[in-house]
Short mmCIF file of C-alpha atoms in Angstrom, two decimals:
data_model
loop_
_atom_site.label_atom_id
_atom_site.label_comp_id
_atom_site.label_asym_id
_atom_site.label_seq_id
_atom_site.Cartn_x
_atom_site.Cartn_y
_atom_site.Cartn_z
CA MET J 1018 -33.22 -4.17 13.85
CA ASN J 1019 -33.10 -3.59 10.09
CA GLY J 1020 -30.55 -5.05 7.70
CA ALA J 1021 -28.25 -2.02 7.76
CA GLU J 1022 -28.15 -2.01 11.57
CA SER J 1023 -27.43 -5.73 11.52
CA LEU J 1024 -24.59 -5.09 9.06
CA VAL J 1025 -22.85 -2.46 11.17
CA GLN J 1026 -23.29 -4.40 14.40
CA THR J 1027 -21.85 -7.52 12.78
CA LEU J 1028 -18.91 -5.57 11.36
CA THR J 1029 -18.00 -4.25 14.80
CA ASP J 1030 -18.57 -7.62 16.47
CA GLN J 1031 -16.14 -9.12 13.95
CA GLY J 1032 -13.46 -6.51 14.71
CA VAL J 1033 -13.97 -4.03 11.86
CA GLU J 1034 -13.64 -0.60 13.46
CA ILE J 1035 -13.64 1.83 10.54
CA CYS J 1036 -15.59 2.49 7.33
CA PHE J 1037 -14.27 4.73 4.54
CA ALA J 1038 -17.44 5.96 2.89
CA ASN J 1039 -18.69 7.74 -0.22
CA PRO J 1040 -22.41 7.01 0.06
CA GLY J 1041 -25.35 7.55 -2.29
CA SER J 1042 -29.14 7.24 -2.23
CA SER J 1043 -29.20 3.44 -2.02
CA GLU J 1044 -27.07 3.48 1.12
CA MET J 1045 -29.00 5.93 3.30
CA HIS J 1046 -30.11 3.25 5.76
CA PHE J 1047 -26.48 2.09 6.00
CA LEU J 1048 -25.47 5.71 6.57
CA LYS J 1049 -27.92 6.00 9.46
CA ALA J 1050 -26.63 2.73 10.93
CA LEU J 1051 -23.12 4.20 10.97
CA GLU J 1052 -24.28 6.30 13.93
CA ASN J 1053 -23.19 3.24 15.93
CA PRO J 1054 -20.49 4.60 18.33
CA ARG J 1055 -18.39 1.47 17.90
CA MET J 1056 -17.80 2.24 14.22
CA ARG J 1057 -15.67 5.16 13.02
CA SER J 1058 -16.96 6.45 9.70
CA VAL J 1059 -14.68 8.57 7.51
CA LEU J 1060 -16.02 10.53 4.55
CA CYS J 1061 -13.87 10.51 1.41
CA LEU J 1062 -14.70 12.68 -1.60
CA PHE J 1063 -13.73 10.06 -4.17
CA GLU J 1064 -14.10 6.29 -4.06
CA GLY J 1065 -10.42 5.79 -4.97
CA VAL J 1066 -9.57 7.55 -1.72
CA CYS J 1067 -11.87 5.16 0.19
CA THR J 1068 -10.22 2.05 -1.21
CA GLY J 1069 -6.69 3.45 -0.98
CA ALA J 1070 -7.24 4.50 2.64
CA ALA J 1071 -8.51 0.99 3.46
CA ASP J 1072 -5.28 -0.36 1.95
CA GLY J 1073 -3.10 1.95 4.07
CA TYR J 1074 -5.09 1.14 7.19
CA TYR J 1075 -4.55 -2.60 6.72
CA ARG J 1076 -0.82 -2.23 6.01
CA MET J 1077 -0.28 -0.58 9.39
CA LYS J 1078 -3.05 -2.15 11.50
CA GLY J 1079 -3.07 -5.66 10.09
CA THR J 1080 -6.88 -5.89 10.21
CA PRO J 1081 -9.32 -5.07 7.39
CA ALA J 1082 -11.30 -1.88 7.08
CA SER J 1083 -14.61 -1.61 5.28
CA THR J 1084 -15.58 0.77 2.53
CA LEU J 1085 -19.00 2.03 1.49
CA LEU J 1086 -19.31 2.55 -2.28
CA HIS J 1087 -22.34 3.68 -4.29
CA LEU J 1088 -23.49 1.12 -6.86
CA GLY J 1089 -21.41 -0.09 -9.80
CA PRO J 1090 -19.98 3.31 -10.83
CA GLY J 1091 -18.80 3.92 -7.26
CA LEU J 1092 -17.06 0.57 -7.22
CA ALA J 1093 -15.53 1.33 -10.63
CA ASN J 1094 -14.11 4.59 -9.28
CA GLY J 1095 -12.39 2.64 -6.51
CA LEU J 1096 -10.99 -0.22 -8.60
CA ALA J 1097 -7.49 1.20 -9.27
CA ASN J 1098 -6.64 1.24 -5.57
CA ILE J 1099 -8.39 -2.09 -5.01
CA HIS J 1100 -5.92 -3.43 -7.57
CA ASN J 1101 -3.01 -1.94 -5.60
CA ALA J 1102 -4.38 -3.36 -2.35
CA LYS J 1103 -4.76 -6.83 -3.87
CA ARG J 1104 -1.15 -6.76 -5.05
CA ALA J 1105 -0.08 -5.70 -1.54
CA SER J 1106 -2.14 -8.55 0.02
CA SER J 1107 -4.16 -6.00 2.00
CA GLY J 1108 -7.40 -7.30 3.46
CA MET J 1109 -10.42 -5.14 2.63
CA LEU J 1110 -14.22 -5.43 2.73
CA ASN J 1111 -15.93 -3.36 0.06
CA ILE J 1112 -19.66 -2.93 0.68
CA VAL J 1113 -21.32 -1.84 -2.54
CA GLY J 1114 -24.86 -0.47 -2.50
CA GLU J 1115 -27.37 -1.76 -5.02
CA HIS J 1116 -30.93 -0.96 -6.08
CA SER J 1117 -33.71 -2.90 -4.41
CA ALA J 1118 -34.64 -6.12 -6.16
CA ALA J 1119 -38.02 -4.73 -7.21
CA HIS J 1120 -36.42 -1.67 -8.81
CA LEU J 1121 -33.85 -3.57 -10.85
CA ARG J 1122 -36.53 -4.94 -13.21
CA TYR J 1123 -36.97 -1.44 -14.67
CA ASP J 1124 -33.31 -1.07 -15.74
CA PRO J 1125 -32.73 2.23 -13.89
CA PRO J 1126 -29.90 4.51 -15.09
CA LEU J 1127 -27.40 3.43 -12.43
CA MET J 1128 -27.99 -0.29 -12.89
CA SER J 1129 -24.83 -2.22 -13.79
CA ASP J 1130 -23.20 -5.63 -13.50
CA ILE J 1131 -21.63 -5.11 -10.07
CA GLU J 1132 -20.51 -8.72 -9.80
CA GLY J 1133 -18.82 -8.42 -13.20
CA LEU J 1134 -16.97 -5.30 -12.07
CA ALA J 1135 -15.95 -6.78 -8.73
CA ARG J 1136 -14.80 -10.29 -9.64
CA PRO J 1137 -11.49 -9.56 -11.44
CA LEU J 1138 -10.10 -7.76 -8.37
CA SER J 1139 -11.92 -9.60 -5.57
CA HIS J 1140 -11.18 -12.93 -3.96
CA TRP J 1141 -14.80 -13.26 -2.79
CA VAL J 1142 -18.06 -11.69 -4.05
CA ARG J 1143 -21.57 -12.15 -2.68
CA ARG J 1144 -24.93 -10.43 -3.13
CA VAL J 1145 -27.07 -10.24 0.02
CA GLU J 1146 -30.38 -12.00 -0.63
CA SER J 1147 -32.36 -10.73 2.37
CA ALA J 1148 -32.09 -8.66 5.53
CA GLY J 1149 -32.04 -11.85 7.56
CA ALA J 1150 -28.94 -13.05 5.73
CA VAL J 1151 -26.94 -9.87 6.30
CA ALA J 1152 -25.22 -10.89 9.53
CA TRP J 1153 -24.07 -14.24 8.17
CA ASP J 1154 -22.86 -12.72 4.90
CA VAL J 1155 -20.96 -9.94 6.68
CA ALA J 1156 -19.27 -12.34 9.10
CA THR J 1157 -18.20 -14.52 6.16
CA ALA J 1158 -16.89 -11.47 4.28
CA VAL J 1159 -14.83 -10.27 7.26
CA ALA J 1160 -13.38 -13.76 7.73
CA LYS J 1161 -12.39 -13.83 4.07
CA ALA J 1162 -10.77 -10.37 4.19
CA SER J 1163 -8.88 -11.40 7.34
CA GLU J 1164 -7.24 -14.46 5.80
CA ARG J 1165 -3.45 -14.70 5.42
CA PRO J 1166 -2.50 -13.17 3.08
CA GLY J 1167 -5.19 -10.49 3.24
CA GLN J 1168 -8.04 -10.85 0.75
CA ILE J 1169 -10.42 -8.51 -1.08
CA ALA J 1170 -14.05 -9.26 -0.20
CA THR J 1171 -16.96 -7.54 -1.95
CA LEU J 1172 -20.46 -7.60 -0.49
CA ILE J 1173 -23.31 -6.22 -2.61
CA LEU J 1174 -26.08 -4.74 -0.46
CA PRO J 1175 -29.47 -4.15 -2.15
CA GLY J 1176 -31.49 -1.30 -0.70
CA ASP J 1177 -34.36 -3.53 0.44
CA ALA J 1178 -31.91 -5.75 2.36
CA SER J 1179 -30.94 -2.59 4.26
CA TRP J 1180 -34.35 -1.28 5.16
CA GLN J 1181 -36.23 -4.53 5.80
CA GLN J 1182 -36.26 -6.10 9.24
CA ALA J 1183 -33.45 -8.55 9.98
CA GLY J 1184 -34.86 -9.97 13.19
CA ALA J 1185 -33.10 -10.25 16.53
CA PRO J 1186 -29.32 -9.68 16.67
CA VAL J 1187 -27.26 -12.77 15.86
CA ALA J 1188 -24.09 -13.53 17.83
CA LEU J 1189 -21.66 -15.14 15.41
CA PRO J 1190 -18.22 -16.60 16.17
CA ARG J 1191 -15.24 -14.42 15.27
CA THR J 1192 -12.64 -16.01 13.02
CA VAL J 1193 -8.97 -15.58 13.91
CA ALA J 1194 -6.72 -15.77 10.86
CA THR J 1195 -3.60 -17.92 11.02
CA ALA J 1196 -0.86 -18.58 8.48
CA LYS J 1197 0.38 -22.02 7.50
CA VAL J 1198 3.73 -23.22 8.80
CA PRO J 1199 6.22 -23.85 5.97
CA ASN J 1200 7.14 -27.40 5.05
CA THR J 1201 10.22 -28.70 6.84
CA SER J 1202 11.55 -30.19 3.60
CA ALA J 1203 11.75 -26.69 2.10
CA ILE J 1204 13.66 -25.50 5.16
CA ASP J 1205 16.14 -28.37 5.00
CA HIS J 1206 16.67 -27.86 1.26
CA VAL J 1207 17.41 -24.14 1.61
CA ALA J 1208 19.73 -24.80 4.56
CA GLN J 1209 21.68 -27.17 2.33
CA VAL J 1210 21.84 -24.55 -0.43
CA LEU J 1211 23.16 -21.92 1.99
CA ARG J 1212 25.75 -24.30 3.43
CA SER J 1213 27.12 -24.91 -0.07
CA GLY J 1214 28.71 -21.47 -0.08
CA GLU J 1215 27.48 -20.77 -3.62
CA PRO J 1216 26.28 -17.16 -4.17
CA ALA J 1217 22.73 -16.87 -2.84
CA LEU J 1218 20.17 -14.09 -2.50
CA ILE J 1219 17.19 -14.28 -0.15
CA ILE J 1220 14.28 -12.06 -1.26
CA LEU J 1221 11.83 -11.04 1.47
CA ALA J 1222 8.28 -9.75 1.12
CA GLY J 1223 5.02 -9.65 3.07
CA GLY J 1224 5.44 -10.04 6.82
CA ALA J 1225 9.11 -10.99 6.44
CA THR J 1226 10.22 -7.37 6.03
CA ARG J 1227 9.51 -6.35 9.62
CA GLY J 1228 9.63 -7.42 13.25
CA ARG J 1229 11.11 -10.73 14.29
CA SER J 1230 11.41 -11.93 10.67
CA LEU J 1231 13.76 -9.08 9.83
CA GLU J 1232 16.00 -9.93 12.79
CA LEU J 1233 16.07 -13.59 11.77
CA ALA J 1234 17.04 -12.69 8.21
CA GLY J 1235 19.94 -10.70 9.64
CA LYS J 1236 21.10 -13.75 11.61
CA ILE J 1237 20.99 -15.89 8.46
CA LYS J 1238 23.09 -13.38 6.53
CA ALA J 1239 25.62 -13.14 9.37
CA ALA J 1240 25.87 -16.93 9.59
CA THR J 1241 26.11 -17.77 5.87
CA GLY J 1242 27.29 -14.68 4.03
CA CYS J 1243 24.26 -14.70 1.74
CA ARG J 1244 22.71 -11.43 0.60
CA VAL J 1245 19.20 -10.38 1.62
CA ALA J 1246 17.00 -8.04 -0.44
CA THR J 1247 13.47 -7.05 -1.31
CA GLN J 1248 11.79 -6.58 -4.63
CA PHE J 1249 11.89 -2.95 -5.76
CA PHE J 1250 8.40 -2.41 -4.30
CA SER J 1251 7.31 -3.79 -0.91
CA ALA J 1252 4.04 -3.49 0.99
CA ARG J 1253 5.80 -2.36 4.17
CA ILE J 1254 9.39 -2.42 5.42
CA GLU J 1255 10.75 -1.57 8.86
CA ARG J 1256 14.03 0.20 8.17
CA GLY J 1257 16.45 2.78 9.55
CA ALA J 1258 18.91 2.91 12.43
CA GLY J 1259 19.01 -0.11 14.73
CA ARG J 1260 17.42 -2.43 12.19
CA PHE J 1261 18.78 -4.96 9.73
CA THR J 1262 19.06 -3.26 6.34
CA LEU J 1263 17.64 -4.97 3.28
CA GLU J 1264 19.09 -4.42 -0.16
CA ARG J 1265 16.69 -3.43 -2.93
CA ILE J 1266 16.60 -5.04 -6.38
CA PRO J 1267 16.75 -2.17 -8.93
CA TYR J 1268 13.71 -1.17 -10.96
CA ALA J 1269 15.42 -0.66 -14.33
CA VAL J 1270 15.82 -3.94 -16.21
CA GLY J 1271 19.48 -3.45 -17.10
CA GLN J 1272 20.43 -2.54 -13.54
CA ALA J 1273 18.41 -5.43 -12.11
CA VAL J 1274 20.00 -7.95 -14.45
CA GLU J 1275 23.44 -6.64 -13.49
CA TYR J 1276 22.56 -6.84 -9.78
CA LEU J 1277 21.32 -10.43 -10.03
CA LYS J 1278 23.80 -11.90 -12.51
CA SER J 1279 26.26 -13.26 -9.92
CA PHE J 1280 23.72 -15.22 -7.85
CA LYS J 1281 23.46 -18.95 -8.43
CA HIS J 1282 20.54 -19.33 -6.02
CA ILE J 1283 17.45 -17.13 -5.50
CA ILE J 1284 15.54 -17.97 -2.29
CA THR J 1285 12.06 -16.49 -1.98
CA VAL J 1286 10.09 -15.63 1.16
CA GLU J 1287 6.43 -14.66 0.56
CA THR J 1288 7.21 -13.56 -2.99
CA THR J 1289 8.20 -14.82 -6.46
CA GLU J 1290 11.41 -14.57 -8.41
CA PRO J 1291 12.19 -11.05 -9.72
CA ILE J 1292 10.36 -10.05 -12.90
CA ALA J 1293 10.44 -6.82 -14.89
CA PHE J 1294 7.65 -4.36 -14.12
CA PHE J 1295 7.01 -3.91 -17.85
CA SER J 1296 7.96 -5.71 -21.05
CA TYR J 1297 10.55 -3.89 -23.15
CA PRO J 1298 11.80 -4.68 -26.67
CA ASP J 1299 14.85 -6.96 -26.57
CA LYS J 1300 14.92 -7.08 -22.75
CA PRO J 1301 14.09 -10.08 -20.53
CA SER J 1302 11.01 -10.45 -18.36
CA LEU J 1303 12.77 -12.77 -15.90
CA LEU J 1304 15.65 -10.86 -14.34
CA LYS J 1305 17.80 -13.57 -12.76
CA SER J 1306 20.77 -15.17 -14.49
CA PRO J 1307 19.61 -18.00 -16.81
CA GLY J 1308 21.66 -20.46 -14.78
CA ALA J 1309 20.27 -19.45 -11.40
CA SER J 1310 17.93 -21.73 -9.45
CA VAL J 1311 14.87 -20.48 -7.57
CA HIS J 1312 14.00 -22.04 -4.19
CA THR J 1313 10.82 -21.30 -2.22
CA LEU J 1314 11.53 -21.07 1.51
CA VAL J 1315 8.18 -19.56 2.56
CA ASP J 1316 5.29 -19.49 0.14
CA ILE J 1317 2.80 -16.62 -0.07
CA GLY J 1318 0.29 -17.15 2.73
CA GLU J 1319 2.70 -19.07 4.93
CA ASP J 1320 4.21 -17.86 8.20
CA SER J 1321 7.52 -16.21 7.32
CA THR J 1322 8.58 -15.77 10.96
CA ALA J 1323 8.12 -19.49 11.58
CA GLY J 1324 9.96 -20.37 8.39
CA LEU J 1325 12.93 -18.11 9.09
CA GLU J 1326 13.05 -19.32 12.70
CA MET J 1327 13.22 -22.90 11.45
CA LEU J 1328 16.00 -21.98 9.02
CA VAL J 1329 17.99 -20.25 11.76
CA GLN J 1330 17.75 -23.39 13.88
CA ALA J 1331 18.72 -25.60 10.95
CA LEU J 1332 21.80 -23.45 10.36
CA GLY J 1333 22.73 -23.32 14.06
CA ALA J 1334 22.58 -19.53 13.91
CA ALA J 1335 20.34 -18.78 16.89
CA LYS J 1336 23.11 -17.12 18.91
CA ILE J 1337 24.56 -15.12 16.03
CA ALA J 1338 23.79 -11.40 16.13
CA PRO J 1339 22.76 -9.61 12.94
CA VAL J 1340 24.66 -6.54 11.75
CA LEU J 1341 22.33 -3.59 12.34
CA GLN J 1342 22.18 -0.27 10.54
CA GLN J 1343 24.08 2.57 12.20
CA ARG J 1344 22.43 5.98 12.56
CA ALA J 1345 23.76 8.33 9.91
CA GLU J 1346 24.83 11.74 11.09
CA ALA J 1347 21.80 14.01 10.74
CA ILE J 1348 23.22 16.90 8.73
CA ALA J 1349 20.75 19.36 7.26
CA PRO J 1350 21.71 19.93 3.60
CA SER J 1351 21.95 23.22 1.74
CA GLY J 1352 21.96 24.31 -1.87
CA ALA J 1353 20.11 22.95 -4.86
CA LEU J 1354 17.49 20.24 -4.72
CA THR J 1355 18.97 17.03 -6.13
CA PRO J 1356 18.20 13.37 -5.39
CA ALA J 1357 21.14 13.37 -2.97
CA SER J 1358 20.18 16.57 -1.13
CA ILE J 1359 16.53 15.49 -0.99
CA ALA J 1360 17.61 12.19 0.58
CA GLN J 1361 19.90 14.00 3.01
CA ALA J 1362 17.05 16.31 4.05
CA LEU J 1363 14.74 13.33 4.55
CA ALA J 1364 17.30 11.39 6.56
CA ALA J 1365 17.88 14.37 8.84
CA ALA J 1366 14.22 15.34 9.27
CA LEU J 1367 12.34 12.05 9.61
CA PRO J 1368 11.32 11.62 13.26
CA GLU J 1369 11.64 8.30 15.02
CA ASN J 1370 8.83 5.83 14.35
CA CYS J 1371 7.30 7.80 11.50
CA ILE J 1372 5.68 6.24 8.42
CA LEU J 1373 6.98 7.07 4.94
CA VAL J 1374 4.66 6.44 1.99
CA ASP J 1375 6.54 6.65 -1.30
CA GLU J 1376 4.89 7.43 -4.64
CA SER J 1377 7.54 9.82 -5.85
CA LEU J 1378 8.44 7.52 -8.74
CA THR J 1379 11.24 9.36 -10.59
CA THR J 1380 12.61 11.21 -7.54
CA GLY J 1381 12.20 8.34 -5.09
CA ARG J 1382 14.10 5.75 -7.09
CA GLU J 1383 17.39 7.35 -6.12
CA THR J 1384 16.30 8.84 -2.80
CA MET J 1385 15.21 5.72 -0.94
CA GLY J 1386 18.59 4.01 -1.08
CA LEU J 1387 20.19 7.04 0.59
CA THR J 1388 17.88 7.14 3.62
CA VAL J 1389 18.59 3.76 5.27
CA GLY J 1390 20.54 5.49 8.04
CA ALA J 1391 17.61 7.68 9.09
CA ALA J 1392 15.77 7.24 12.39
CA PRO J 1393 13.79 3.96 12.50
CA HIS J 1394 10.65 4.21 10.36
CA ASP J 1395 8.27 2.21 8.18
CA LEU J 1396 8.38 2.48 4.38
CA ILE J 1397 5.32 1.74 2.24
CA ASN J 1398 5.50 1.27 -1.57
CA ASN J 1399 2.99 0.91 -4.37
CA MET J 1400 2.74 -2.80 -5.13
CA GLY J 1401 0.27 -2.64 -7.99
CA GLY J 1402 1.62 0.21 -10.09
CA SER J 1403 -1.71 2.02 -10.49
CA ILE J 1404 -0.87 5.63 -9.66
CA GLY J 1405 -2.83 7.76 -7.25
CA TYR J 1406 -2.26 5.43 -4.32
CA GLY J 1407 0.04 7.58 -2.15
CA THR J 1408 -2.20 10.20 -0.54
CA PRO J 1409 -5.08 7.76 0.19
CA VAL J 1410 -2.72 5.15 1.66
CA ALA J 1411 -1.13 7.85 3.83
CA THR J 1412 -4.62 8.81 5.02
CA GLY J 1413 -5.43 5.25 6.05
CA ALA J 1414 -2.03 4.76 7.69
CA ALA J 1415 -2.54 7.91 9.76
CA LEU J 1416 -5.92 6.67 10.96
CA ALA J 1417 -4.42 3.29 11.86
CA CYS J 1418 -1.52 4.93 13.76
CA PRO J 1419 -2.71 8.31 15.07
CA ASP J 1420 0.36 8.70 17.29
CA ARG J 1421 2.78 8.54 14.35
CA ARG J 1422 3.59 11.26 11.81
CA VAL J 1423 3.06 10.09 8.21
CA PHE J 1424 5.12 11.50 5.34
CA CYS J 1425 3.76 10.99 1.83
CA MET J 1426 6.17 11.60 -1.06
CA VAL J 1427 4.30 11.89 -4.35
CA GLY J 1428 4.92 13.24 -7.84
CA ASP J 1429 2.69 16.03 -9.10
CA GLY J 1430 1.17 13.89 -11.85
CA SER J 1431 0.30 11.07 -9.47
CA ALA J 1432 -1.06 13.43 -6.81
CA MET J 1433 -3.75 14.79 -9.12
CA TYR J 1434 -5.45 11.38 -9.27
CA THR J 1435 -6.55 11.41 -5.62
CA ILE J 1436 -5.78 14.88 -4.30
CA GLN J 1437 -9.18 14.78 -2.56
CA SER J 1438 -7.34 12.94 0.21
CA LEU J 1439 -6.20 16.32 1.56
CA TRP J 1440 -9.79 17.23 2.42
CA THR J 1441 -10.27 14.04 4.44
CA GLN J 1442 -6.94 14.61 6.20
CA ALA J 1443 -8.03 18.13 7.19
CA ARG J 1444 -11.49 17.02 8.27
CA GLU J 1445 -10.06 14.23 10.46
CA GLY J 1446 -7.10 16.29 11.73
CA LEU J 1447 -4.58 13.69 10.55
CA ASN J 1448 -0.84 14.12 11.07
CA VAL J 1449 0.17 13.73 7.43
CA THR J 1450 2.91 15.69 5.67
CA THR J 1451 2.29 15.50 1.92
CA ILE J 1452 5.41 16.26 -0.14
CA ILE J 1453 4.63 17.12 -3.78
CA PHE J 1454 7.63 16.90 -6.10
CA ALA J 1455 6.53 19.42 -8.71
CA ASN J 1456 8.48 18.99 -11.92
CA ASN J 1457 5.37 19.84 -13.95
CA SER J 1458 5.48 16.67 -16.03
CA TYR J 1459 4.91 12.96 -16.00
CA ALA J 1460 8.66 12.50 -15.70
CA ILE J 1461 8.28 8.76 -15.33
CA LEU J 1462 6.76 8.61 -18.80
CA LYS J 1463 9.70 10.47 -20.33
CA ALA J 1464 11.99 7.78 -18.94
CA GLU J 1465 9.69 4.99 -20.14
CA TYR J 1466 9.50 6.59 -23.59
CA ALA J 1467 13.28 6.23 -23.84
CA ASN J 1468 13.26 2.72 -22.34
CA MET J 1469 10.83 1.53 -24.99
CA GLY J 1470 13.25 2.59 -27.75
CA VAL J 1471 10.74 4.88 -29.44
CA GLY J 1472 13.29 7.65 -29.94
CA ALA J 1473 13.03 11.30 -28.96
CA PRO J 1474 9.47 12.46 -28.21
CA GLY J 1475 8.03 14.95 -30.66
CA PRO J 1476 5.88 17.99 -29.81
CA GLN J 1477 2.61 16.04 -29.62
CA ALA J 1478 4.12 13.27 -27.48
CA LEU J 1479 5.61 15.87 -25.14
CA ALA J 1480 2.23 17.57 -24.90
CA MET J 1481 0.85 14.29 -23.52
CA ILE J 1482 3.60 14.13 -20.88
CA ASP J 1483 4.11 17.71 -19.66
CA ILE J 1484 1.54 19.17 -17.24
CA ASP J 1485 2.78 22.78 -17.05
CA LYS J 1486 0.19 24.51 -19.26
CA PRO J 1487 -1.42 25.57 -17.01
CA ARG J 1488 0.86 24.95 -14.05
CA ILE J 1489 -0.95 23.45 -11.04
CA ASP J 1490 -1.10 25.77 -8.04
CA TRP J 1491 -0.49 23.29 -5.24
CA ARG J 1492 -0.68 25.82 -2.45
CA ALA J 1493 -4.07 27.05 -3.64
CA MET J 1494 -5.21 23.44 -3.93
CA ALA J 1495 -4.15 22.73 -0.36
CA THR J 1496 -5.73 25.92 0.98
CA SER J 1497 -9.03 25.08 -0.70
CA MET J 1498 -9.13 21.81 1.24
CA GLY J 1499 -8.08 23.25 4.61
CA VAL J 1500 -4.43 22.14 4.59
CA PRO J 1501 -1.61 24.60 5.42
CA SER J 1502 1.14 24.61 2.80
CA VAL J 1503 4.57 25.92 1.89
CA SER J 1504 6.65 25.96 -1.30
CA VAL J 1505 10.39 25.27 -1.24
CA ASP J 1506 13.12 25.39 -3.87
CA THR J 1507 16.27 24.72 -1.84
CA ALA J 1508 17.46 21.79 0.20
CA GLU J 1509 17.62 23.79 3.43
CA ALA J 1510 14.08 25.12 2.97
CA PHE J 1511 12.85 21.58 2.29
CA HIS J 1512 14.47 20.26 5.47
CA LYS J 1513 13.04 23.11 7.54
CA ALA J 1514 9.54 22.59 6.16
CA MET J 1515 9.60 18.90 7.08
CA VAL J 1516 10.85 19.61 10.60
CA ASP J 1517 8.24 22.33 11.05
CA SER J 1518 5.48 19.93 9.98
CA THR J 1519 6.45 17.47 12.75
CA ARG J 1520 5.96 20.19 15.35
CA ALA J 1521 2.43 21.02 14.19
CA GLN J 1522 -0.83 19.15 14.59
CA GLY J 1523 -2.79 18.06 11.55
CA PRO J 1524 -1.89 17.86 7.88
CA THR J 1525 0.65 19.94 5.93
CA LEU J 1526 1.56 20.13 2.25
CA ILE J 1527 5.08 20.91 1.03
CA GLU J 1528 5.48 21.78 -2.65
CA VAL J 1529 9.05 20.95 -3.72
CA ARG J 1530 9.71 22.96 -6.87
CA LEU J 1531 12.14 21.07 -9.08
#
């Protein structure tokens, strides 16, 4: 057994079932080892798709995927979505090929400081020293990526460590990740705060936005009258009819400050107090009222379900039923495409148990708040702010949940960063509906230009924001990658296209012309 075979066997023994790969010459022995039937290997045409897909896979599966990246430049191509994954606490094992030790002395063209590239966005970095060390290093890397919260592990694999003999297979123990139980003193303190009757807001993140935690949060609200919200962006939320609905702190600084000004207490669960996404002239970075107090109920990395369960018991609220979201009447809209009609079309068309990945930025800010009465579904947001996350994350989510339709809402500017995802979706036959909101500009930047107080953009500034010369042909783009497509310019056509996509197998692209 050579080092590459030892690597893949150890990955599968440790529970890693999938590898998103963009291989090069140094990884050919690893590529051959991926013939192992226990490992699903998925080819992506850009490393940012590999790392984004690994992020989406973790968000839905809860276990880390591996990636295969070619040397330092391959890792660099994947860093933007590694950043997003780190911010979302998604576990991921990036395996980065390297030249053999003997070849490095000659400073070959693709030689780079891989450790230096990896460290700022990795929780753990190691270079394999020999084929015999591969199994131990891989098992350690998987254990690190599987921690709570999920971690980014980077393993650098020199070519000679792949092709040299590793010896007999090594059976290593498999680590099961557990989260810490919150401190009882924090629970008692927050219970006292909530009993005071003073205006309080609980902010949920991480695992607290789904499953049992969500139900418990609803009980706490029903028992105390507190409000319960999320930050504007969340890694994953279970929402829709039959579930407890979470409020959403606004993105815009002025709106967020207005939303938060009446709360005397901010209680955090797996998150921090609200901060502005960017710094703006004469606007605050901390969004709460200056007189508000922040209380940590469940710290990042702790067990939010356990913490909320303890709080429910402390409040005597175990038998109180939460108020659940009613199903909104599914009425297909007609007429012009507006944020309201787009939301109405989504709410009517989303099938039960689907996954909605949102990178629509300008359009989605208004739309998401109008879809809480849709059929029950999962919502995934961009936690790190590096654009080009949507289509890769949707790809990984679809591979994690092949029985669920995935909808990916993305702006046309953002989509161009990682549009190669469509090819992987077609190749793998994934049930992904990609919705491109085509306004032919970086509309988000026009809004930010105004927010920064720079004044009206001049011709040169506008030329750096508009992307209509030439206009991108999204249908031709989709066709070239094997994805059926349709263009729509009315609300009724948009609704019909979404419904039609749920009745078909494989990926679809809908261009929404705004």
